[in-house]
Short mmCIF file of C-alpha atoms in Angstrom, two decimals:
data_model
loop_
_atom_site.label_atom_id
_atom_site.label_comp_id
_atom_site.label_asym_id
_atom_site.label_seq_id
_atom_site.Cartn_x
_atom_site.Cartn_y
_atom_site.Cartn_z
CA UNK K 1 -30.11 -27.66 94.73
CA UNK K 2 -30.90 -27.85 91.13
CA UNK K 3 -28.55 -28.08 87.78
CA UNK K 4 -27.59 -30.30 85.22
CA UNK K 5 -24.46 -31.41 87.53
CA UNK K 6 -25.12 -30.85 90.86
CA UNK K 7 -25.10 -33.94 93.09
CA UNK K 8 -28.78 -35.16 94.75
CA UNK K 9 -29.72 -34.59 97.48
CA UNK K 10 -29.29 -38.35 99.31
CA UNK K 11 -30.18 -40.74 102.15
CA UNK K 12 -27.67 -43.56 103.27
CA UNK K 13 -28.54 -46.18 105.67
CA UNK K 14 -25.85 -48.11 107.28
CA UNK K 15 -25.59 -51.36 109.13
CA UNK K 16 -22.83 -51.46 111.20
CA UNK K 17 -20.36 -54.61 110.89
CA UNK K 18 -23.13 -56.14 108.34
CA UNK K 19 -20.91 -59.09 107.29
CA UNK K 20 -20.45 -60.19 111.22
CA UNK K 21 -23.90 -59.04 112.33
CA UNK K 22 -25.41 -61.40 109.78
CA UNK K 23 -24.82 -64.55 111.09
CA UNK K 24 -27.22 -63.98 114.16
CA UNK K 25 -25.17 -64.64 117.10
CA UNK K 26 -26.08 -62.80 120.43
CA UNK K 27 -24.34 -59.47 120.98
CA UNK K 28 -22.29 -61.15 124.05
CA UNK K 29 -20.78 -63.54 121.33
CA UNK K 30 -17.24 -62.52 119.52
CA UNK K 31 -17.88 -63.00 116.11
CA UNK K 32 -14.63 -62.90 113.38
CA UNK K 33 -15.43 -62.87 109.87
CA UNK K 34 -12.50 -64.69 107.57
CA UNK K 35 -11.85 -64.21 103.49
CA UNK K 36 -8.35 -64.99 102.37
CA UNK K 37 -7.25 -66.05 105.76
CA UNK K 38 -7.75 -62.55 106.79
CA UNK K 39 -10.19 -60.56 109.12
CA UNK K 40 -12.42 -58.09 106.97
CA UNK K 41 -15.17 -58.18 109.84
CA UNK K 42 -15.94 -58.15 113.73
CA UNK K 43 -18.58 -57.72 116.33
CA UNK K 44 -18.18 -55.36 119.01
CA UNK K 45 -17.01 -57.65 121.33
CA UNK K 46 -14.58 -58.92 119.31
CA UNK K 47 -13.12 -55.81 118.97
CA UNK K 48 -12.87 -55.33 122.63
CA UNK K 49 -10.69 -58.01 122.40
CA UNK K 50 -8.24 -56.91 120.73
CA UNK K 51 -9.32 -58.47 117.16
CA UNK K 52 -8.69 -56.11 114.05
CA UNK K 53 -9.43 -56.12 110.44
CA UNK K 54 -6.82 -57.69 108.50
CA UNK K 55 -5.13 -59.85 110.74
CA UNK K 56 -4.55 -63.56 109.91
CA UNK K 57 -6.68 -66.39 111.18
CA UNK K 58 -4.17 -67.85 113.52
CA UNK K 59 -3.55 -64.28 114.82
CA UNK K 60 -6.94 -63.39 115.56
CA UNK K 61 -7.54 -67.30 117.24
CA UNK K 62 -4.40 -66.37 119.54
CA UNK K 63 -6.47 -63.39 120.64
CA UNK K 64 -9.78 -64.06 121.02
CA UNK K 65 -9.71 -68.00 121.13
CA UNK K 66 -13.74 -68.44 122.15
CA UNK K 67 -14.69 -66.61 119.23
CA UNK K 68 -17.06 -67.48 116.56
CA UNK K 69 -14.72 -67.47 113.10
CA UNK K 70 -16.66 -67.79 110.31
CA UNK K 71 -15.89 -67.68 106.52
CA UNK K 72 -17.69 -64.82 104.71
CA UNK K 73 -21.23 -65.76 103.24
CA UNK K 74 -22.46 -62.97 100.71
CA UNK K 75 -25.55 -65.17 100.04
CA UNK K 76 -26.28 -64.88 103.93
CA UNK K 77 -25.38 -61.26 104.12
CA UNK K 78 -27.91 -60.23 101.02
CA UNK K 79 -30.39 -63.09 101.92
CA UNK K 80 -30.41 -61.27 105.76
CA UNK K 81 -30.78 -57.72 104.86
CA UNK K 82 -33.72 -58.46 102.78
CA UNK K 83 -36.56 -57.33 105.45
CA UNK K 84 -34.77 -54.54 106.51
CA UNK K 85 -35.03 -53.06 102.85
CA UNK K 86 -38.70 -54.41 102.15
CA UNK K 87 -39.50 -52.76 105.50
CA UNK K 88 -38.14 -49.05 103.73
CA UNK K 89 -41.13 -49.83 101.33
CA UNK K 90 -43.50 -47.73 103.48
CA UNK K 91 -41.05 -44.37 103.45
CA UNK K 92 -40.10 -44.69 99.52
CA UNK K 93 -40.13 -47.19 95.92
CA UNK K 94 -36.39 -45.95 95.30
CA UNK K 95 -34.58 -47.71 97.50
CA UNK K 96 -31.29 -49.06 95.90
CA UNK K 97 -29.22 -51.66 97.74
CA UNK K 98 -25.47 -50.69 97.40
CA UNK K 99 -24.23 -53.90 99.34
CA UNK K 100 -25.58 -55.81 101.77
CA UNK K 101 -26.09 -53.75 105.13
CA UNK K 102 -26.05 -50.28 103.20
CA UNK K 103 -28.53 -48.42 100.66
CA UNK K 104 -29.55 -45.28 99.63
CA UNK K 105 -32.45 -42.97 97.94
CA UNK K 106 -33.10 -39.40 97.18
CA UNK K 107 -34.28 -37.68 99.78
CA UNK K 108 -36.26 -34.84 98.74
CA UNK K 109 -39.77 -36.48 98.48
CA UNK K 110 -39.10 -38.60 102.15
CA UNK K 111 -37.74 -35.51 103.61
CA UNK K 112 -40.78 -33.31 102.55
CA UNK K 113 -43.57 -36.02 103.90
CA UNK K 114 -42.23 -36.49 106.99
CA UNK K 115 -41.09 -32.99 107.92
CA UNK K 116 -37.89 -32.77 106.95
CA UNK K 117 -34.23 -34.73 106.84
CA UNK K 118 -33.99 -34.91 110.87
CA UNK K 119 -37.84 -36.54 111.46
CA UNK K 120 -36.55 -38.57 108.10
CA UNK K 121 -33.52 -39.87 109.94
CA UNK K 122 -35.46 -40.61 113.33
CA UNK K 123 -37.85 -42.72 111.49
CA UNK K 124 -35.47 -44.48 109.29
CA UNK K 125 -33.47 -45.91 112.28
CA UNK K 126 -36.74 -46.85 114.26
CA UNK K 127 -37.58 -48.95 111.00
CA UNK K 128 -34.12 -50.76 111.10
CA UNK K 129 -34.06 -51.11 114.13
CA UNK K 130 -37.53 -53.04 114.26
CA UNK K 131 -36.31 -55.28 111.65
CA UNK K 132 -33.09 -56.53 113.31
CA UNK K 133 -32.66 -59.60 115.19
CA UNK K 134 -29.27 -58.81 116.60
CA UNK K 135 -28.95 -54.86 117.92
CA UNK K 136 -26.03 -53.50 116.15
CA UNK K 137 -24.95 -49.79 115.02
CA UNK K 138 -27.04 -47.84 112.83
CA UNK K 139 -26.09 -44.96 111.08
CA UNK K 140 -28.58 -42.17 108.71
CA UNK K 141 -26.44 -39.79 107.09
CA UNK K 142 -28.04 -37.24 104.86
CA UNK K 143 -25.87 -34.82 102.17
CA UNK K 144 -25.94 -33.37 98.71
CA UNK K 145 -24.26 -36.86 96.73
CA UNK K 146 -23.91 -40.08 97.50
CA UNK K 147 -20.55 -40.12 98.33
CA UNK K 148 -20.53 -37.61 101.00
CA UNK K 149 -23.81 -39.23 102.71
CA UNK K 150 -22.12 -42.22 102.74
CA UNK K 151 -19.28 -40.92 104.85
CA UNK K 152 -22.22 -39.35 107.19
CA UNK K 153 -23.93 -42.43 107.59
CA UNK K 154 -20.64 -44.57 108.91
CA UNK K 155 -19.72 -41.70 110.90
CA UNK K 156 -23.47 -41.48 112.53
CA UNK K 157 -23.03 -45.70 112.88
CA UNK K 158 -19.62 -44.98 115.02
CA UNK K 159 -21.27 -42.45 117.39
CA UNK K 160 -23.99 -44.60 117.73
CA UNK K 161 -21.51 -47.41 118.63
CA UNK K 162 -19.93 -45.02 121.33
CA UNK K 163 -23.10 -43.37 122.68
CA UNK K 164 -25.41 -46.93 122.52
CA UNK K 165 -28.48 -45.03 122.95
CA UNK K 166 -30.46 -46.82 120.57
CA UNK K 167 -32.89 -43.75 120.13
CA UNK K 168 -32.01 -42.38 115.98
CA UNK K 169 -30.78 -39.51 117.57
CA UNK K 170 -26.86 -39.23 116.03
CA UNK K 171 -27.74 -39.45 112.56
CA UNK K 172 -25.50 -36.46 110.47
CA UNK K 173 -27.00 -34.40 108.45
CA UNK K 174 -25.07 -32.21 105.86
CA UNK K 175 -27.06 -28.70 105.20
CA UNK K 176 -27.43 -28.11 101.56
CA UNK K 177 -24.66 -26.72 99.63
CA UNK K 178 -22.11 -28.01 102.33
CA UNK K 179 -21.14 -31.33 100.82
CA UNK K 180 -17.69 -29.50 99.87
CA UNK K 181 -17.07 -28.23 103.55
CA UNK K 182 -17.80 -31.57 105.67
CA UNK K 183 -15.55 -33.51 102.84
CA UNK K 184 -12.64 -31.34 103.44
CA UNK K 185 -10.94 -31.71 106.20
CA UNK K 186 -11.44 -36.15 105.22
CA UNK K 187 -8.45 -37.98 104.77
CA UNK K 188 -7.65 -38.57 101.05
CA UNK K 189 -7.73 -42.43 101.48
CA UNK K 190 -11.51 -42.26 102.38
CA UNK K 191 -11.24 -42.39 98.45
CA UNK K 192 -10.67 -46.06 98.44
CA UNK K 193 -8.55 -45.91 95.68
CA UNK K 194 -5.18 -47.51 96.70
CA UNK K 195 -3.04 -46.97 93.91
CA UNK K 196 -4.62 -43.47 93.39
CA UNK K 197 -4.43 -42.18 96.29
CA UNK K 198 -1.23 -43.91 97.14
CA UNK K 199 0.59 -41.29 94.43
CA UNK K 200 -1.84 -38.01 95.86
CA UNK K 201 -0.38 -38.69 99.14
CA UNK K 202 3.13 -38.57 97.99
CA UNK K 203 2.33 -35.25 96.03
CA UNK K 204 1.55 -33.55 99.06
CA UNK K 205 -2.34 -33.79 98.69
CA UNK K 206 -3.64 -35.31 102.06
CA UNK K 207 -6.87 -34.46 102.29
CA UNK K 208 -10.12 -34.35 100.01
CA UNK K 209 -10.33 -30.84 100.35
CA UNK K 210 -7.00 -30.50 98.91
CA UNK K 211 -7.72 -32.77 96.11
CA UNK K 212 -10.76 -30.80 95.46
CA UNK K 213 -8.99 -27.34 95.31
CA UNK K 214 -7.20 -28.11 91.75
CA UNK K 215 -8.73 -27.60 88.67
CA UNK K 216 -10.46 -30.49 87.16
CA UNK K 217 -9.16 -30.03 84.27
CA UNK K 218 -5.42 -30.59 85.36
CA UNK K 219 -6.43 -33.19 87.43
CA UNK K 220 -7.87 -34.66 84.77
CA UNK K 221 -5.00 -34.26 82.14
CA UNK K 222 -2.06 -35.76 85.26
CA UNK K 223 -4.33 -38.86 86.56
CA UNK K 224 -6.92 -39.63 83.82
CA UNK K 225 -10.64 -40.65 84.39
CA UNK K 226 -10.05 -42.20 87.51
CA UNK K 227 -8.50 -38.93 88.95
CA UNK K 228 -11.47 -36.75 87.58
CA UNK K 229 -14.00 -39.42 89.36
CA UNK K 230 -12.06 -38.77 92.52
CA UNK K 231 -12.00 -35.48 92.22
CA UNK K 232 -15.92 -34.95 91.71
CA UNK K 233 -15.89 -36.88 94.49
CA UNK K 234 -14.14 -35.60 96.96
CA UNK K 235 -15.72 -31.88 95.58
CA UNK K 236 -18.75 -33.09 97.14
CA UNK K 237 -20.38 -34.13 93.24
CA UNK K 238 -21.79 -37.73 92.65
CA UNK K 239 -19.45 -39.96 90.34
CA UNK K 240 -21.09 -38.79 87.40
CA UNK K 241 -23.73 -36.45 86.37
CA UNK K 242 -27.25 -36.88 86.91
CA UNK K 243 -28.68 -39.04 83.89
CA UNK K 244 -31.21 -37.24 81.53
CA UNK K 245 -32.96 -39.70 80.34
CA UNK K 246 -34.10 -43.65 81.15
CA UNK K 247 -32.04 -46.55 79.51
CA UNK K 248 -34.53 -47.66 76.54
CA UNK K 249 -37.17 -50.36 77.58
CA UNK K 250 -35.41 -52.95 74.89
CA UNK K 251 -32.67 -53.30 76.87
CA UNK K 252 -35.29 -55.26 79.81
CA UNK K 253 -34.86 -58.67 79.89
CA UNK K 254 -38.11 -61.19 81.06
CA UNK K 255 -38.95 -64.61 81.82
CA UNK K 256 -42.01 -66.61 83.05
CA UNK K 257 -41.21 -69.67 84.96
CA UNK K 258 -43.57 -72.64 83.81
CA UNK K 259 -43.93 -74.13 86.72
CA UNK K 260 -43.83 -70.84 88.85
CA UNK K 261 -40.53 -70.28 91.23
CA UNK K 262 -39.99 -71.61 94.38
CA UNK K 263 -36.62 -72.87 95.05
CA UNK K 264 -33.80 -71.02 95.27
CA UNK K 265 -31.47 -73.79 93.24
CA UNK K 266 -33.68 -72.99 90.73
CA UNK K 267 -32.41 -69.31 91.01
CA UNK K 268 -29.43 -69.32 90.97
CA UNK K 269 -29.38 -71.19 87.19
CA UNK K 270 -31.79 -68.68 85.99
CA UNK K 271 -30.36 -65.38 87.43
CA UNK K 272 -26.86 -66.30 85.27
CA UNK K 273 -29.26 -67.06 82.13
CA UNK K 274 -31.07 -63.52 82.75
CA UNK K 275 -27.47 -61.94 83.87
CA UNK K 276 -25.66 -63.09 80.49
CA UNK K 277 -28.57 -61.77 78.35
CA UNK K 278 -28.79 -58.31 79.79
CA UNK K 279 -25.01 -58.10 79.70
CA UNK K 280 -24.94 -59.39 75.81
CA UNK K 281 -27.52 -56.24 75.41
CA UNK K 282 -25.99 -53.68 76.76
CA UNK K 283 -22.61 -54.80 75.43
CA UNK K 284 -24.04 -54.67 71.63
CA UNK K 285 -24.50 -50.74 72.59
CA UNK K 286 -21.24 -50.04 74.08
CA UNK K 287 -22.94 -49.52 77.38
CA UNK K 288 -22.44 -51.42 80.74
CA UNK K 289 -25.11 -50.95 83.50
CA UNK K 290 -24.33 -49.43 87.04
CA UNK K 291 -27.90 -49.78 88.48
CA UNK K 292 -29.88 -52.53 88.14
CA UNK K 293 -33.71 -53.27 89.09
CA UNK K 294 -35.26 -56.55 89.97
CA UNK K 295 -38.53 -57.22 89.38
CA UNK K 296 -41.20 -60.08 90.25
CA UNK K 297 -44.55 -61.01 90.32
CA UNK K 298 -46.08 -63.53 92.51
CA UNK K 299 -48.64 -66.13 92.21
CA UNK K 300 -50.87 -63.67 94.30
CA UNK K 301 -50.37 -60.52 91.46
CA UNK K 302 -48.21 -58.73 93.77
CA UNK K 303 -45.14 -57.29 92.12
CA UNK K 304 -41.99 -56.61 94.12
CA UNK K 305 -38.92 -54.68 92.96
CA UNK K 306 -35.19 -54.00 94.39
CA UNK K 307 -32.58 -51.99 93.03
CA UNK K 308 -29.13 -52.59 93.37
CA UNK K 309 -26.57 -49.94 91.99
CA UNK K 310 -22.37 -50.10 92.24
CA UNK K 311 -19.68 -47.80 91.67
CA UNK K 312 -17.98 -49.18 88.57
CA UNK K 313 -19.49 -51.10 85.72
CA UNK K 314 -21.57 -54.43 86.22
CA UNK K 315 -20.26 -57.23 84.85
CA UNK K 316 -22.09 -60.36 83.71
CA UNK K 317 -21.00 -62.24 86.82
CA UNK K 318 -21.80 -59.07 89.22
CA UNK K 319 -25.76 -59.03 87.72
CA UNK K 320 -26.06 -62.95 88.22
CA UNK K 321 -24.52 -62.30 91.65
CA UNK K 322 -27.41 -59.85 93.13
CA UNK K 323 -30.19 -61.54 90.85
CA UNK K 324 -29.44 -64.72 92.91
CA UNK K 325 -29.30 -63.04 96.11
CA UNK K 326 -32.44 -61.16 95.15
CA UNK K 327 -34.20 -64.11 94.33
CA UNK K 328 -32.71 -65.87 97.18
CA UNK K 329 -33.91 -63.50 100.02
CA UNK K 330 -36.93 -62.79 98.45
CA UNK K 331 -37.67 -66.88 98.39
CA UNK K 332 -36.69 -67.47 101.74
CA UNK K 333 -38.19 -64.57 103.68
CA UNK K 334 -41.19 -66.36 104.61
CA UNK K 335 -41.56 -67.00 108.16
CA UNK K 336 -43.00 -65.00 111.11
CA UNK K 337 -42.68 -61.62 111.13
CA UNK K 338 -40.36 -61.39 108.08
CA UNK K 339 -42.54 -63.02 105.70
CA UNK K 340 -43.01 -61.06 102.54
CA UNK K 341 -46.11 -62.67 101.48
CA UNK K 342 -44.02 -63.61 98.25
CA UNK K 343 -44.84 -66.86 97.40
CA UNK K 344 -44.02 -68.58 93.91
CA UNK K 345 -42.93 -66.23 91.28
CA UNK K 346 -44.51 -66.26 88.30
CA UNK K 347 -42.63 -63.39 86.29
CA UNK K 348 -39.33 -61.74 86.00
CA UNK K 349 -37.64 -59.05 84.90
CA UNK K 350 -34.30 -57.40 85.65
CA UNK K 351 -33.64 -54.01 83.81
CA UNK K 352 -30.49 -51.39 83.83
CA UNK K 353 -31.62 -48.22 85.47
CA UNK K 354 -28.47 -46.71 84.81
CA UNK K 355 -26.09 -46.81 82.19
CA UNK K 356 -22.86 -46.20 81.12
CA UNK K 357 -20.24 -46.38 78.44
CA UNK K 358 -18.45 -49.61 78.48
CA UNK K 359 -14.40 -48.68 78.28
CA UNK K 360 -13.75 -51.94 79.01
CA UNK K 361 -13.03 -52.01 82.72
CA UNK K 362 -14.67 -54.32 85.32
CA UNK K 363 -14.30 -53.15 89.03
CA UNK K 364 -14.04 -55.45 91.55
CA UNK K 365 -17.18 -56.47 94.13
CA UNK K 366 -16.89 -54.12 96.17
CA UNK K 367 -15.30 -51.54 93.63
CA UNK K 368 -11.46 -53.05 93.87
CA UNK K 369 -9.77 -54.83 90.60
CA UNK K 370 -7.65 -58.10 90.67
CA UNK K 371 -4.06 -58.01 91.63
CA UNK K 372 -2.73 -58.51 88.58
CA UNK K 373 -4.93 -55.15 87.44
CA UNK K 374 -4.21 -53.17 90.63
CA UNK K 375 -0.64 -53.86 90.66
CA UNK K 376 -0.50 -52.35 86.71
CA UNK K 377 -2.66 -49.10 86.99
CA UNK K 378 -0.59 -48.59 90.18
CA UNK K 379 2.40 -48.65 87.99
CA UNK K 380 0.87 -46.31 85.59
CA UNK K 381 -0.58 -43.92 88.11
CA UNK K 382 2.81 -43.45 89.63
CA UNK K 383 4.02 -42.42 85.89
CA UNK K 384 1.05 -40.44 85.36
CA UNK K 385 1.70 -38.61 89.07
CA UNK K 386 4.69 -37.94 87.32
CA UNK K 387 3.98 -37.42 83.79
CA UNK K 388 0.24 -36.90 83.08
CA UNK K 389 -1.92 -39.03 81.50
CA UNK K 390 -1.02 -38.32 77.71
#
C-alpha cells in the first residue's frame, strides 16, 4: 500500500502471559501475578485452576492455594525480554519494544528477504522461541497498521495456546488492503477505551466495524480527538498518519559516563537526569515524544540501540521508566548464552523518533489515565455521546 495516510504494513510479536512468564518458574508451576490486590496475570496452569484476571488476592489463594503469587515487577519483565529483542537484531534494526513481551516493525523489507510474511512469521517464532527459558505462547500477527497486527498477534498466541504445537505455524496474517475486513466483526471494547467505548456501546455501536462505518467527520465533531483516534483505528489506519519527516537532531540528548557504566544503581539516577532533559526539550516546542530510541556504546566500540514507542504521549517519568529498564537489561544480560557482549558503557544517547503535539494529556503506562482523570472524561464523553464535542 502506499499514500500519505495509509497505515504500514506491520509485524507484532507477542509473548503470551509476559508479566507471569517472567519470573521463570517451570510450566507445571501456577504462577498469579498481583497489582492492587488484584490478578492482572496467570500461567496456564493457573488458569486451569480456575484463577482469572481481576480477582482479589484472597480469592485467587482460596482457589489455587499452591500457587506462586507474586507482586508485579516491570523492572523484571523489561530486564527479561531483553534477549528475545537483541536476538530480532539478525531479521531487522527497527525493532520497537511496545511493552515488555510485545514489539513490532515494518514488515516490508523482512518480508521481502525472507520470502514473504508467512516464511517471516515461521522464522520469527523459531527466534523467540530459542530465546525463552520457560515455553509459553507465541503469537506473529502480520496486517496493514499496528493496531490490527496487534489483534493478529494475540489471536495467533491463543491458538497457539490451544493447538501447543510449538512449530510457528498459527501465526495470522492479514492480506493487504484487508485490515478493515478482519477488524469488523471485533468487539468495540478491543478499543481499550473504557469510558469511550462505554458510551458507543450504549449508542448501539458494538462492533469496530460499526464504529468504522460513520463518517469521521461526525465522529469527530460527537466524541472529539479521542473518538477520531478510535475511529482510524478500528478503520484499520494507524493512530496517526505516517510522519514525513525525522524529529530535528537538537532535540537528542547525550552523556559520557567518566568512569564508564556498569551498575545498574547507577542507571537508574542517570536515566531520570537524561529523561527530564529530553522532556524539558520537547516541551519548549510544544511537542511530546511517542517513540523513543536508546542508544549506547560500549567500552569495546560496539553501539547498541532499542526503541520503545507508546500509544499516548511520553511523559518525563514514562522516558526515565524504559531508559532504566533499557539500561538495566542491557547491564545485566551477561551470562551464558544471553550475554550481549555489552560491557561498560561509555556513551549515551536517548532521542524522540516520533513526535507529537503536546495538548497536555499524559496517558497512563499502559495507555489508561488516573481515576480521578478517567472518572471526568467519562463524564464528559457521556455528554458528548449526547451532545457533541462543541
Amino acid at each position: 500500500m502506499s499514500g500519505p495516510d495509509l497505515p504500514t504494513r506491520s509485524v507484532v510479536v507477542w509473548c503470551a502471559d509476559w508479566p507471569a512468564m517472567s519470573f521463570g518458574y517451570p510450566p507445571e508451576r501456577a504462577v498469579v501475578v498481583m497489582e492492587a490486590n488484584r490478578v492482572i496475570a496467570t500461567n496456564p496452569t493457573a488458569r486451569r485452576l480456575g484463577v482469572e484476571a481481576g480477582m482479589r488476592r484472597r480469592e485467587a489463594q482460596r482457589i489455587a492455594p499452591g500457587a506462586e503469587l507474586c507482586d508485579r515487577d516491570l523492572e523484571r519483565e523489561a530486564r527479561t525480554y531483553e534477549p528475545i529483542v537483541a536476538a530480532f537484531d539478525e531479521i531487522t534494526p527497527r525493532v520497537e519494544i511496545t511493552r515488555p513481551g510485545s514489539c513490532l516493525f515494518p514488515a516490508r523489507g523482512p518480508s521481502r528477504y525472507f520470502g514473504g510474511d508467512g516464511p517471516l512469521a515461521e522464522r520469527l517464532t523459531s527466534v523467540v522461541r530459542r530465546q525463552l527459558e520457560v515455553p509459553t505462547a507465541v503469537g506473529v500477527g502480520i496486517a496493514d497498521g499496528g493496531f490490527a497486527a496487534t489483534l493478529a498477534a494475540r489471536a495467533s498466541a491463543e491458538l497457539d495456546a490451544r493447538a501447543r504445537r510449538g512449530d510457528g505455524e498459527v501465526s495470522i496474517i492479514v492480506a493487504e488492503g484487508e485490515s478493515p475486513i478482519f477488524l469488523a466483526p471485533m468487539p468495540i471494547d478491543t478499543l481499550g477505551h473504557v469510558e469511550l467505548v462505554d458510551v458507543l456501546i450504549r449508542l448501539g455501536l458494538n462492533t469496530l466495524g460499526a464504529l468504522s462505518a460513520l463518517p469521521e467527520r461526525d465522529v469527530l465533531a460527537r466524541f472529539g480527538i479521542e473518538g477520531s483516534r478510535a475511529h482510524r483505528l478500528a478503520s484499520g489506519l494507524d493512530i496517526r498518519p505516517p510522519r514525513l519527516a525525522e524529529p530535528p537532531p537538537d532535540l537528542d540528548v547525550t552523556y559520557e559516563p567518566d568512569p564508564p557504566l556498569e551498575r545498574v544503581d547507577q542507571a537508574a539516577f542517570l536515566a531520570k537526569a537524561l529523561a527530564d532533559d529530553l522532556h524539558a526539550r520537547l516541551a519548549s516546542r510544544g511537542l511530546a515524544a511517542v517513540a523513543i530510541s536508546i542508544e549506547a556504546t560500549t567500552t569495546e566500540g560496539r553501539v547498541i540501540e532499542r526503541r520503545w514507542r507508546h500509544d499516548g504521549a511520553l511523559s518525563s517519568t514514562a522516558v526515565a521508566q524504559r531508559v532504566r529498564w533499557q539500561l538495566d537489561g542491557w547491564l545485566t544480560a551477561t551470562q551464558g548464552r544471553r550475554s550481549l557482549g555489552a560491557g561498560a558503557l561509555v556513551a549515551l544517547r536517548v532521542r524522540p523518533t516520533e513526535v507529537t503535539a503536546d495538548v497536555g494529556r499524559q496517558l497512563g503506562f499502559w495507555g489508561g489515565a488516573d481515576a480521578a482523570s478517567t472518572r471526568a472524561r467519562a463524564g464528559l464523553a457521556r455528554v458528548q455521546g449526547l451532545l457533541g464535542s462543541e
